[in-house]
Amino acid sequence: MKTNVIIRRILVALILFCSLPTLAQAELISGKSFGGEDNEIVVNFAQAVDRAVVANPDNYIVYEEPDPDIRLSLQQIVVSEDGRSATLVFSEALNTTQTHVVSIKNITPSVLESFKVSKSYLGYLLSILIGAMLINNFVFTKYLGLCVFFGTSKRKDTAKGMGIVFTLVIVVSAIMSWFFYQFFLKPFDLNFLQIVVFIGLVSLTVQAVDTVLRKVNPILFNAFGVYLVLVIANCIIIAVPLILADNEYNFYESFMLSLGAGSGFLLALYLMSSVRERLELANIPPTYKGIPIAFVVAGQFALAFLGFSGLSLF
Amino acid sequence: MATDKSNFQLVVNGILNENPIFRLVLSMCPAVGISTTVMNGFLLGIAVLFVQVFSSVTIAIFKDVIHPRIRIPTYTLTIATWVTIIDMVLAAYMPEAYARMGIFVKLIVAFAIITMRLEMFACKESVTASFWDGIGMGLGFMAGMMALGFVRELLGLGTVLGYDVLGFKPLLFFVLPFAGFFCVGMMMAFFNYIEIVYKRAKATQG
């Protein structure tokens, strides 16, 4: 009983202590984030501010943290009705992966209000993963890997096996491709060898997985071995390293993109195989039996996946 | 084990009986992705024809010195070399068309049709036969792509090769990217229908 009271008092004291700083010094800028459009930054103020000062683009200095010399040009500033939030509209799209530093002059006497705007890096990585899996699903919105997709989506078991093997191989080979691109092809200016090197690495990975799996786990090999050959005939496996090289992704981003591409393929295969198992029982016109109806169903999936476009979680 | 078909039969076989897109159902990615116009189909068809013919000939020449255990990686690297060449040629001489086809030229390297023809045909047959088989497969791919492009361009934009034919746009739906799936499915069903009718006619005759 007594200890209970003491604990409660300590807790109350702690909460008060923690909330003290926020009560004592009310910050002028209460919130800041990138806006809905890719050329906007939204700033919230704790109290109403002078409209004339806030709406004047000359009072702002905005730059990306690594290059303080390159000032970003503001197009206009939209101040909300109550004067407590301002939307900075830039003339060009912002690179939201970088931390931006925003400084406002004259808003408080003789003090330069300065703050940083950035996205959380983990959120950014997750958005790459979700993007590759759903929004830009390689099968339904980029139309890649279709041969293998239609070949292995007849049964759920095959679909799962193919999807898992594919995800494994693509993650390993994409990371190896990233390594080769960053440390060999780029420094020695051998970019024209991209295709040869990337497909060679894929062959190598497939051969290595084949050999290792055969020795280490023969049961697993019997179940999944047949899909290994098919992996190499899948466009996605060569498209991902090319995309990584084009976008100059770093290690974590490469990992996330390849994982997203692999799991997106697995998802597409699983969805498709569930439908095709049912289609076998359905009464379909003889001209549409087999592959043609599968294409029509895939078209409907592609339509459904259009609904993911514009989805942004982070 | 030489093939008993003449060169002409090999070419026709590639275009009709074993059409890569509609009969073998291989290399579907470009058939769905960029078959929006006849011109796209034609250009990618040329690229595939080039890669298919030269890889087939290369493998047919060197088939005796390739160890069977490393044949798949050898095929892949051969194709990759020829794809790199056509990729650089297109980028240098046709930058606009290259930009429109995007990543698909580089992806020829992973097209199942080319590897499959090397595995099934070029590694067993003579150089001449492989050459004509490559021509047939390349032309078959080109014909399939152009047929798809024709249907989608005509129905979607009312044009053929950029010239206005109909004067109006019947179904804009067909130029949207995902309509590739519907279009391929419907054309396959159409060819199946022709085949069924043809067989029935033959059965009643005979």
Short mmCIF file of C-alpha atoms in Angstrom, two decimals:
data_model
loop_
_atom_site.label_atom_id
_atom_site.label_comp_id
_atom_site.label_asym_id
_atom_site.label_seq_id
_atom_site.Cartn_x
_atom_site.Cartn_y
_atom_site.Cartn_z
CA MET A 1 0.00 0.00 0.00
CA LYS A 2 2.59 2.47 1.03
CA THR A 3 5.00 1.54 -1.75
CA ASN A 4 2.16 1.94 -4.22
CA VAL A 5 1.64 5.56 -3.22
CA ILE A 6 5.33 6.27 -3.42
CA ILE A 7 5.59 4.79 -6.89
CA ARG A 8 2.62 6.83 -8.02
CA ARG A 9 4.17 10.04 -6.66
CA ILE A 10 7.46 9.29 -8.37
CA LEU A 11 5.64 8.70 -11.64
CA VAL A 12 3.72 11.98 -11.39
CA ALA A 13 6.94 13.81 -10.61
CA LEU A 14 8.63 12.20 -13.59
CA ILE A 15 5.84 13.14 -15.97
CA LEU A 16 5.88 16.72 -14.71
CA PHE A 17 9.65 16.85 -15.05
CA CYS A 18 9.54 15.55 -18.58
CA SER A 19 6.84 17.96 -19.68
CA LEU A 20 8.53 20.96 -18.08
CA PRO A 21 10.74 21.94 -21.00
CA THR A 22 7.82 22.01 -23.42
CA LEU A 23 5.82 24.18 -21.06
CA ALA A 24 8.63 26.53 -20.23
CA GLN A 25 9.95 27.48 -23.65
CA ALA A 26 7.28 27.35 -26.31
CA GLU A 27 9.07 26.83 -29.59
CA LEU A 28 7.94 29.08 -32.37
CA ILE A 29 8.04 26.29 -34.93
CA SER A 30 5.88 23.43 -33.75
CA GLY A 31 6.02 21.14 -36.78
CA LYS A 32 7.61 20.73 -40.15
CA SER A 33 7.43 18.11 -42.85
CA PHE A 34 7.52 17.52 -46.57
CA GLY A 35 4.16 18.30 -48.12
CA GLY A 36 1.83 16.14 -50.17
CA GLU A 37 3.36 17.29 -53.47
CA ASP A 38 7.04 16.58 -54.07
CA ASN A 39 7.92 20.29 -54.25
CA GLU A 40 6.43 21.38 -50.91
CA ILE A 41 7.55 21.83 -47.32
CA VAL A 42 4.90 22.52 -44.68
CA VAL A 43 5.83 24.54 -41.58
CA ASN A 44 3.51 24.86 -38.56
CA PHE A 45 3.87 27.72 -36.07
CA ALA A 46 2.98 27.56 -32.39
CA GLN A 47 1.30 30.98 -32.53
CA ALA A 48 -0.01 33.23 -35.25
CA VAL A 49 2.80 34.99 -37.08
CA ASP A 50 3.20 38.12 -39.13
CA ARG A 51 1.73 37.34 -42.53
CA ALA A 52 3.85 39.88 -44.43
CA VAL A 53 7.07 38.39 -43.09
CA VAL A 54 6.14 34.76 -43.57
CA ALA A 55 4.78 35.19 -47.08
CA ASN A 56 7.87 36.95 -48.40
CA PRO A 57 10.11 34.48 -50.27
CA ASP A 58 13.15 36.75 -49.69
CA ASN A 59 13.07 35.88 -46.01
CA TYR A 60 13.81 32.22 -46.60
CA ILE A 61 17.04 30.36 -47.18
CA VAL A 62 16.62 26.69 -48.08
CA TYR A 63 19.32 24.24 -49.05
CA GLU A 64 20.13 20.54 -48.92
CA GLU A 65 22.36 19.73 -45.97
CA PRO A 66 25.38 18.42 -48.00
CA ASP A 67 25.46 21.46 -50.33
CA PRO A 68 24.88 24.72 -48.40
CA ASP A 69 26.00 26.72 -51.45
CA ILE A 70 23.16 25.58 -53.67
CA ARG A 71 20.12 27.57 -52.55
CA LEU A 72 16.77 26.19 -53.65
CA SER A 73 14.52 28.75 -55.29
CA LEU A 74 11.05 29.31 -53.82
CA GLN A 75 8.11 29.84 -56.11
CA GLN A 76 5.57 31.05 -53.58
CA ILE A 77 4.48 30.68 -49.98
CA VAL A 78 0.91 29.87 -49.07
CA VAL A 79 -0.04 30.94 -45.54
CA SER A 80 -3.10 29.33 -43.99
CA GLU A 81 -6.17 31.31 -42.88
CA ASP A 82 -5.26 31.41 -39.19
CA GLY A 83 -1.66 32.33 -39.95
CA ARG A 84 -0.30 29.32 -38.11
CA SER A 85 0.99 27.23 -40.97
CA ALA A 86 2.82 28.02 -44.18
CA THR A 87 3.38 25.88 -47.26
CA LEU A 88 6.64 26.55 -49.08
CA VAL A 89 6.21 25.78 -52.78
CA PHE A 90 9.47 25.31 -54.67
CA SER A 91 9.95 25.77 -58.38
CA GLU A 92 11.46 22.32 -58.74
CA ALA A 93 10.73 18.96 -57.13
CA LEU A 94 12.69 18.36 -53.92
CA ASN A 95 14.93 15.39 -53.39
CA THR A 96 13.06 14.23 -50.30
CA THR A 97 15.71 11.64 -49.46
CA GLN A 98 18.06 14.47 -48.40
CA THR A 99 17.84 16.49 -45.21
CA HIS A 100 16.82 20.07 -46.01
CA VAL A 101 17.82 23.06 -43.88
CA VAL A 102 15.31 25.93 -43.77
CA SER A 103 16.12 29.35 -42.27
CA ILE A 104 13.58 32.16 -41.83
CA LYS A 105 14.77 35.74 -41.34
CA ASN A 106 13.00 38.59 -39.49
CA ILE A 107 10.26 36.40 -38.03
CA THR A 108 11.49 37.02 -34.49
CA PRO A 109 13.55 40.11 -33.73
CA SER A 110 17.25 39.59 -34.45
CA VAL A 111 17.05 35.80 -34.38
CA LEU A 112 17.43 33.62 -37.46
CA GLU A 113 14.97 30.76 -37.07
CA SER A 114 16.61 27.69 -38.54
CA PHE A 115 15.48 24.06 -38.60
CA LYS A 116 15.98 20.84 -40.49
CA VAL A 117 13.42 18.91 -42.47
CA SER A 118 14.05 15.26 -43.21
CA LYS A 119 12.29 11.99 -43.76
CA SER A 120 13.10 9.15 -41.42
CA TYR A 121 15.55 6.88 -43.20
CA LEU A 122 13.87 3.71 -42.01
CA GLY A 123 10.58 4.96 -43.37
CA TYR A 124 12.27 5.71 -46.66
CA LEU A 125 13.69 2.16 -46.84
CA LEU A 126 10.27 0.72 -46.04
CA SER A 127 8.72 2.87 -48.73
CA ILE A 128 11.18 1.38 -51.24
CA LEU A 129 10.13 -2.10 -50.11
CA ILE A 130 6.41 -1.35 -50.33
CA GLY A 131 6.95 0.46 -53.61
CA ALA A 132 8.66 -2.48 -55.26
CA MET A 133 6.14 -4.94 -53.82
CA LEU A 134 2.78 -3.23 -54.39
CA ILE A 135 2.90 0.17 -56.09
CA ASN A 136 5.36 -0.80 -58.80
CA ASN A 137 4.80 -4.54 -58.65
CA PHE A 138 7.16 -5.92 -61.26
CA VAL A 139 4.62 -8.33 -62.71
CA PHE A 140 1.41 -6.30 -62.74
CA THR A 141 2.64 -2.76 -63.31
CA LYS A 142 5.99 -3.19 -65.05
CA TYR A 143 5.04 -6.31 -67.07
CA LEU A 144 8.28 -8.17 -66.41
CA GLY A 145 8.90 -11.84 -65.70
CA LEU A 146 5.72 -12.92 -67.44
CA CYS A 147 7.01 -16.13 -69.08
CA VAL A 148 7.88 -17.68 -65.75
CA PHE A 149 4.83 -16.10 -64.18
CA PHE A 150 2.41 -17.87 -66.52
CA GLY A 151 4.47 -21.05 -66.54
CA THR A 152 4.53 -21.62 -62.79
CA SER A 153 1.21 -20.24 -61.58
CA LYS A 154 -0.91 -23.32 -62.26
CA ARG A 155 -0.66 -24.79 -58.74
CA LYS A 156 -0.27 -23.09 -55.38
CA ASP A 157 2.61 -25.38 -54.38
CA THR A 158 4.61 -24.58 -57.50
CA ALA A 159 3.86 -20.90 -57.07
CA LYS A 160 5.15 -20.88 -53.50
CA GLY A 161 8.28 -22.85 -54.40
CA MET A 162 9.12 -20.67 -57.36
CA GLY A 163 8.45 -17.46 -55.42
CA ILE A 164 10.66 -18.44 -52.48
CA VAL A 165 13.57 -19.63 -54.65
CA PHE A 166 13.28 -16.51 -56.77
CA THR A 167 13.29 -14.16 -53.77
CA LEU A 168 16.37 -15.88 -52.38
CA VAL A 169 18.30 -15.75 -55.65
CA ILE A 170 17.34 -12.18 -56.47
CA VAL A 171 18.43 -10.82 -53.09
CA VAL A 172 21.82 -12.56 -53.26
CA SER A 173 22.48 -11.70 -56.90
CA ALA A 174 21.29 -8.09 -56.60
CA ILE A 175 23.63 -7.48 -53.67
CA MET A 176 26.52 -9.04 -55.57
CA SER A 177 25.66 -6.95 -58.64
CA TRP A 178 25.56 -3.82 -56.50
CA PHE A 179 28.98 -4.65 -55.10
CA PHE A 180 30.48 -5.28 -58.54
CA TYR A 181 28.89 -2.17 -59.99
CA GLN A 182 30.05 0.14 -57.19
CA PHE A 183 33.59 -1.22 -56.78
CA PHE A 184 34.56 -2.51 -60.24
CA LEU A 185 32.40 -1.25 -63.08
CA LYS A 186 32.06 2.36 -61.91
CA PRO A 187 35.65 3.10 -60.78
CA PHE A 188 37.16 1.51 -63.91
CA ASP A 189 34.57 3.03 -66.28
CA LEU A 190 33.34 -0.34 -67.55
CA ASN A 191 29.64 0.53 -67.68
CA PHE A 192 29.19 -1.06 -71.10
CA LEU A 193 29.83 -4.45 -69.47
CA GLN A 194 26.76 -4.09 -67.20
CA ILE A 195 24.60 -6.67 -68.97
CA VAL A 196 27.33 -9.29 -69.29
CA VAL A 197 28.48 -8.91 -65.68
CA PHE A 198 24.98 -8.87 -64.17
CA ILE A 199 23.72 -11.92 -66.05
CA GLY A 200 27.00 -13.69 -65.31
CA LEU A 201 26.51 -13.06 -61.60
CA VAL A 202 22.96 -14.39 -61.79
CA SER A 203 24.21 -17.59 -63.47
CA LEU A 204 26.87 -17.88 -60.81
CA THR A 205 24.36 -17.46 -57.98
CA VAL A 206 22.00 -20.01 -59.48
CA GLN A 207 24.82 -22.50 -59.96
CA ALA A 208 26.09 -21.91 -56.41
CA VAL A 209 22.65 -22.30 -54.82
CA ASP A 210 22.16 -25.45 -56.90
CA THR A 211 25.44 -27.02 -55.77
CA VAL A 212 25.14 -26.02 -52.10
CA LEU A 213 21.51 -27.07 -51.79
CA ARG A 214 22.20 -30.43 -53.44
CA LYS A 215 24.86 -31.25 -50.84
CA VAL A 216 23.40 -29.60 -47.73
CA ASN A 217 19.72 -30.40 -47.96
CA PRO A 218 18.75 -32.98 -50.62
CA ILE A 219 15.09 -32.98 -49.56
CA LEU A 220 14.80 -29.25 -50.10
CA PHE A 221 16.68 -29.63 -53.36
CA ASN A 222 14.20 -32.19 -54.63
CA ALA A 223 11.38 -29.82 -53.83
CA PHE A 224 12.88 -26.58 -55.16
CA GLY A 225 15.67 -27.65 -57.55
CA VAL A 226 13.54 -27.56 -60.69
CA TYR A 227 12.75 -23.86 -60.25
CA LEU A 228 16.40 -22.82 -60.15
CA VAL A 229 16.83 -23.15 -63.93
CA LEU A 230 13.72 -21.05 -64.50
CA VAL A 231 15.03 -18.18 -62.39
CA ILE A 232 17.53 -17.25 -65.06
CA ALA A 233 14.83 -16.91 -67.72
CA ASN A 234 13.04 -14.28 -65.63
CA CYS A 235 13.43 -10.69 -66.81
CA ILE A 236 13.07 -9.31 -63.27
CA ILE A 237 16.34 -10.85 -62.21
CA ILE A 238 18.29 -8.74 -64.71
CA ALA A 239 15.99 -5.70 -64.48
CA VAL A 240 16.63 -5.17 -60.77
CA PRO A 241 20.45 -4.80 -61.01
CA LEU A 242 20.00 -2.44 -63.98
CA ILE A 243 17.57 -0.31 -61.96
CA LEU A 244 19.97 -0.33 -58.99
CA ALA A 245 22.81 0.84 -61.24
CA ASP A 246 20.66 3.55 -62.87
CA ASN A 247 19.47 4.99 -59.56
CA GLU A 248 22.84 4.69 -57.76
CA TYR A 249 21.19 3.05 -54.76
CA ASN A 250 23.27 2.30 -51.67
CA PHE A 251 23.55 -1.07 -49.97
CA TYR A 252 20.41 -0.89 -47.79
CA GLU A 253 18.28 0.54 -50.58
CA SER A 254 19.49 -2.21 -52.94
CA PHE A 255 18.63 -4.86 -50.37
CA MET A 256 15.15 -3.42 -49.86
CA LEU A 257 14.43 -3.08 -53.59
CA SER A 258 15.50 -6.63 -54.39
CA LEU A 259 13.55 -7.98 -51.43
CA GLY A 260 10.51 -6.02 -52.57
CA ALA A 261 10.86 -7.27 -56.13
CA GLY A 262 11.18 -10.89 -54.96
CA SER A 263 8.31 -10.78 -52.51
CA GLY A 264 6.18 -8.88 -55.03
CA PHE A 265 6.74 -11.70 -57.49
CA LEU A 266 5.85 -14.24 -54.81
CA LEU A 267 2.67 -12.31 -54.01
CA ALA A 268 1.68 -12.08 -57.68
CA LEU A 269 2.33 -15.78 -58.22
CA TYR A 270 0.33 -16.77 -55.16
CA LEU A 271 -2.66 -14.59 -56.07
CA MET A 272 -2.62 -15.85 -59.65
CA SER A 273 -2.30 -19.52 -58.70
CA SER A 274 -5.26 -19.26 -56.30
CA VAL A 275 -7.41 -17.97 -59.14
CA ARG A 276 -6.14 -20.47 -61.70
CA GLU A 277 -6.86 -23.43 -59.42
CA ARG A 278 -10.48 -22.32 -59.37
CA LEU A 279 -10.55 -21.57 -63.09
CA GLU A 280 -9.94 -25.24 -63.80
CA LEU A 281 -13.35 -26.06 -62.36
CA ALA A 282 -15.09 -23.19 -64.10
CA ASN A 283 -17.01 -23.47 -67.34
CA ILE A 284 -14.87 -21.53 -69.81
CA PRO A 285 -15.38 -21.29 -73.60
CA PRO A 286 -13.03 -23.77 -75.30
CA THR A 287 -11.16 -21.01 -77.17
CA TYR A 288 -10.23 -19.34 -73.89
CA LYS A 289 -9.12 -22.50 -72.04
CA GLY A 290 -5.63 -22.44 -70.52
CA ILE A 291 -3.35 -19.53 -71.25
CA PRO A 292 -5.80 -16.99 -72.84
CA ILE A 293 -8.05 -16.84 -69.78
CA ALA A 294 -4.96 -16.54 -67.59
CA PHE A 295 -3.98 -13.42 -69.50
CA VAL A 296 -7.41 -11.89 -69.06
CA VAL A 297 -7.27 -12.61 -65.32
CA ALA A 298 -3.78 -11.08 -65.14
CA GLY A 299 -5.18 -7.99 -66.85
CA GLN A 300 -7.79 -7.70 -64.13
CA PHE A 301 -5.12 -8.06 -61.46
CA ALA A 302 -3.15 -5.31 -63.19
CA LEU A 303 -6.23 -3.09 -63.05
CA ALA A 304 -6.62 -3.85 -59.35
CA PHE A 305 -2.95 -3.07 -58.69
CA LEU A 306 -3.44 0.35 -60.32
CA GLY A 307 -5.34 1.14 -57.14
CA PHE A 308 -2.06 1.10 -55.21
CA SER A 309 -0.60 3.93 -57.27
CA GLY A 310 -0.25 7.07 -55.23
CA LEU A 311 -0.10 5.08 -52.01
CA SER A 312 2.45 6.63 -49.67
CA LEU A 313 2.80 5.40 -46.13
CA PHE A 314 5.92 7.23 -44.99
CA MET B 1 21.18 -35.34 -86.22
CA ALA B 2 20.38 -32.91 -88.99
CA THR B 3 16.90 -31.56 -89.41
CA ASP B 4 14.94 -32.83 -92.40
CA LYS B 5 13.21 -29.50 -92.98
CA SER B 6 14.22 -27.14 -95.77
CA ASN B 7 15.38 -23.62 -94.96
CA PHE B 8 12.08 -22.16 -96.11
CA GLN B 9 10.13 -24.55 -93.89
CA LEU B 10 12.26 -23.52 -90.92
CA VAL B 11 11.39 -19.86 -91.44
CA VAL B 12 7.67 -20.57 -91.90
CA ASN B 13 7.74 -22.83 -88.85
CA GLY B 14 9.04 -19.92 -86.76
CA ILE B 15 6.37 -17.55 -88.01
CA LEU B 16 3.32 -19.82 -87.90
CA ASN B 17 3.50 -23.21 -86.21
CA GLU B 18 5.87 -22.21 -83.44
CA ASN B 19 5.21 -18.48 -83.23
CA PRO B 20 7.13 -17.40 -80.11
CA ILE B 21 4.37 -15.15 -78.79
CA PHE B 22 1.10 -16.89 -79.64
CA ARG B 23 2.08 -20.56 -79.81
CA LEU B 24 5.10 -21.07 -77.54
CA VAL B 25 3.92 -18.32 -75.09
CA LEU B 26 7.49 -17.19 -74.48
CA SER B 27 8.92 -13.68 -74.16
CA MET B 28 5.62 -12.20 -73.12
CA CYS B 29 7.02 -9.22 -71.22
CA PRO B 30 7.52 -6.95 -74.26
CA ALA B 31 4.36 -8.32 -75.86
CA VAL B 32 2.38 -6.89 -72.96
CA GLY B 33 4.60 -3.98 -71.99
CA ILE B 34 5.43 -2.03 -75.14
CA SER B 35 3.21 -3.37 -77.91
CA THR B 36 1.19 -0.16 -77.98
CA THR B 37 2.18 0.76 -81.56
CA VAL B 38 3.27 -1.11 -84.69
CA MET B 39 6.56 0.79 -84.76
CA ASN B 40 7.58 -0.32 -81.26
CA GLY B 41 6.92 -3.93 -82.21
CA PHE B 42 8.93 -3.57 -85.40
CA LEU B 43 11.98 -2.04 -83.69
CA LEU B 44 12.11 -4.51 -80.84
CA GLY B 45 11.52 -7.26 -83.40
CA ILE B 46 14.64 -6.17 -85.28
CA ALA B 47 16.67 -6.22 -82.07
CA VAL B 48 15.44 -9.71 -81.18
CA LEU B 49 16.01 -10.97 -84.74
CA PHE B 50 19.58 -9.72 -84.63
CA VAL B 51 20.33 -11.29 -81.23
CA GLN B 52 18.58 -14.57 -82.08
CA VAL B 53 20.35 -15.06 -85.42
CA PHE B 54 23.83 -14.19 -84.19
CA SER B 55 23.57 -16.18 -80.93
CA SER B 56 22.22 -19.22 -82.82
CA VAL B 57 25.07 -19.05 -85.32
CA THR B 58 27.69 -18.52 -82.60
CA ILE B 59 26.48 -21.51 -80.60
CA ALA B 60 26.14 -23.67 -83.73
CA ILE B 61 29.77 -22.91 -84.64
CA PHE B 62 31.16 -23.65 -81.20
CA LYS B 63 28.77 -26.46 -80.19
CA ASP B 64 31.52 -29.12 -80.25
CA VAL B 65 33.82 -27.35 -77.81
CA ILE B 66 31.17 -26.35 -75.22
CA HIS B 67 31.09 -28.76 -72.30
CA PRO B 68 27.49 -29.85 -71.63
CA ARG B 69 27.69 -28.98 -67.93
CA ILE B 70 28.46 -25.32 -68.53
CA ARG B 71 26.23 -24.91 -71.57
CA ILE B 72 23.57 -22.73 -69.92
CA PRO B 73 26.05 -20.10 -68.62
CA THR B 74 27.75 -20.17 -72.04
CA TYR B 75 24.46 -19.47 -73.79
CA THR B 76 23.68 -16.67 -71.38
CA LEU B 77 27.03 -14.97 -71.86
CA THR B 78 26.81 -15.32 -75.65
CA ILE B 79 23.38 -13.70 -75.67
CA ALA B 80 24.57 -11.00 -73.26
CA THR B 81 27.41 -10.09 -75.62
CA TRP B 82 25.13 -9.70 -78.63
CA VAL B 83 22.56 -7.79 -76.56
CA THR B 84 25.26 -5.38 -75.42
CA ILE B 85 26.17 -4.77 -79.06
CA ILE B 86 22.60 -4.10 -80.25
CA ASP B 87 21.97 -2.02 -77.13
CA MET B 88 24.90 0.27 -77.91
CA VAL B 89 24.05 0.45 -81.63
CA LEU B 90 20.43 1.44 -80.95
CA ALA B 91 21.46 3.96 -78.28
CA ALA B 92 23.88 5.57 -80.74
CA TYR B 93 21.82 5.62 -83.95
CA MET B 94 18.18 5.66 -82.80
CA PRO B 95 18.15 7.49 -79.46
CA GLU B 96 14.44 8.37 -79.65
CA ALA B 97 13.21 4.84 -80.33
CA TYR B 98 15.69 3.54 -77.76
CA ALA B 99 14.27 5.86 -75.10
CA ARG B 100 10.74 4.66 -75.91
CA MET B 101 11.66 0.99 -75.58
CA GLY B 102 13.41 1.73 -72.31
CA ILE B 103 14.76 -1.18 -70.37
CA PHE B 104 13.33 -3.82 -72.72
CA VAL B 105 16.30 -3.84 -75.12
CA LYS B 106 18.62 -4.77 -72.27
CA LEU B 107 16.13 -7.36 -71.08
CA ILE B 108 16.39 -9.32 -74.35
CA VAL B 109 19.17 -11.09 -72.48
CA ALA B 110 16.59 -12.80 -70.27
CA PHE B 111 14.04 -13.62 -72.99
CA ALA B 112 13.24 -17.29 -72.67
CA ILE B 113 12.73 -17.71 -76.40
CA ILE B 114 16.39 -17.15 -77.31
CA THR B 115 17.84 -19.47 -74.68
CA MET B 116 15.24 -22.07 -75.54
CA ARG B 117 16.09 -22.05 -79.26
CA LEU B 118 19.78 -22.41 -78.44
CA GLU B 119 19.06 -25.33 -76.13
CA MET B 120 16.55 -27.07 -78.42
CA PHE B 121 17.95 -26.30 -81.84
CA ALA B 122 21.30 -24.57 -82.29
CA CYS B 123 23.32 -26.93 -80.09
CA LYS B 124 22.31 -29.92 -82.25
CA GLU B 125 21.98 -28.61 -85.78
CA SER B 126 24.29 -27.26 -88.47
CA VAL B 127 25.23 -23.61 -88.82
CA THR B 128 22.99 -22.99 -91.86
CA ALA B 129 19.94 -24.61 -90.28
CA SER B 130 20.51 -22.62 -87.08
CA PHE B 131 20.78 -19.43 -89.10
CA TRP B 132 17.43 -20.00 -90.82
CA ASP B 133 15.81 -21.11 -87.57
CA GLY B 134 17.04 -17.89 -85.96
CA ILE B 135 15.58 -15.88 -88.85
CA GLY B 136 12.27 -17.70 -88.51
CA MET B 137 12.04 -17.18 -84.77
CA GLY B 138 13.06 -13.52 -85.03
CA LEU B 139 10.52 -12.87 -87.79
CA GLY B 140 7.87 -14.78 -85.84
CA PHE B 141 8.49 -12.60 -82.81
CA MET B 142 8.42 -9.47 -84.96
CA ALA B 143 5.19 -10.57 -86.65
CA GLY B 144 3.55 -11.27 -83.30
CA MET B 145 4.63 -7.94 -81.84
CA MET B 146 3.47 -6.05 -84.94
CA ALA B 147 0.11 -7.83 -84.99
CA LEU B 148 -0.43 -6.88 -81.34
CA GLY B 149 0.75 -3.35 -82.03
CA PHE B 150 -1.56 -3.13 -85.03
CA VAL B 151 -4.63 -4.15 -83.05
CA ARG B 152 -3.83 -1.93 -80.09
CA GLU B 153 -2.88 1.09 -82.18
CA LEU B 154 -5.90 0.77 -84.48
CA LEU B 155 -8.43 0.23 -81.70
CA GLY B 156 -6.82 2.59 -79.22
CA LEU B 157 -5.69 5.54 -81.30
CA GLY B 158 -7.31 4.92 -84.68
CA THR B 159 -3.93 5.09 -86.41
CA VAL B 160 -1.57 2.65 -88.14
CA LEU B 161 2.16 3.43 -88.11
CA GLY B 162 1.30 6.92 -86.96
CA TYR B 163 -1.06 7.65 -89.89
CA ASP B 164 -4.63 8.45 -89.03
CA VAL B 165 -6.80 5.75 -90.60
CA LEU B 166 -10.12 5.78 -88.82
CA GLY B 167 -10.30 9.46 -87.92
CA PHE B 168 -11.60 8.73 -84.42
CA LYS B 169 -10.50 6.77 -81.36
CA PRO B 170 -12.73 3.72 -80.95
CA LEU B 171 -11.47 2.32 -77.64
CA LEU B 172 -8.85 4.36 -75.82
CA PHE B 173 -8.71 1.49 -73.34
CA PHE B 174 -6.40 -0.46 -75.65
CA VAL B 175 -3.43 1.91 -75.47
CA LEU B 176 -3.42 1.91 -71.67
CA PRO B 177 -0.54 -0.22 -70.42
CA PHE B 178 -2.50 -2.96 -68.63
CA ALA B 179 -4.70 -3.57 -71.71
CA GLY B 180 -1.74 -5.56 -73.08
CA PHE B 181 -2.88 -8.50 -70.96
CA PHE B 182 -6.44 -8.40 -72.30
CA CYS B 183 -5.24 -7.90 -75.86
CA VAL B 184 -2.83 -10.86 -75.78
CA GLY B 185 -5.48 -13.09 -74.18
CA MET B 186 -8.14 -12.14 -76.70
CA MET B 187 -5.85 -12.57 -79.70
CA MET B 188 -4.77 -15.99 -78.46
CA ALA B 189 -8.42 -16.97 -78.09
CA PHE B 190 -9.02 -15.69 -81.62
CA PHE B 191 -6.23 -17.85 -83.05
CA ASN B 192 -7.52 -20.85 -81.08
CA TYR B 193 -10.95 -20.23 -82.60
CA ILE B 194 -9.49 -20.21 -86.13
CA GLU B 195 -7.67 -23.45 -85.38
CA ILE B 196 -10.83 -25.13 -84.06
CA VAL B 197 -12.86 -24.04 -87.09
CA TYR B 198 -10.08 -25.17 -89.45
CA LYS B 199 -9.87 -28.59 -87.81
CA ARG B 200 -13.62 -29.04 -87.90
CA ALA B 201 -13.71 -28.15 -91.60
CA LYS B 202 -10.92 -30.61 -92.30
CA ALA B 203 -12.67 -33.38 -90.35
CA THR B 204 -15.92 -32.94 -92.28
CA GLN B 205 -14.03 -32.95 -95.58
CA GLY B 206 -11.99 -36.02 -94.88
#
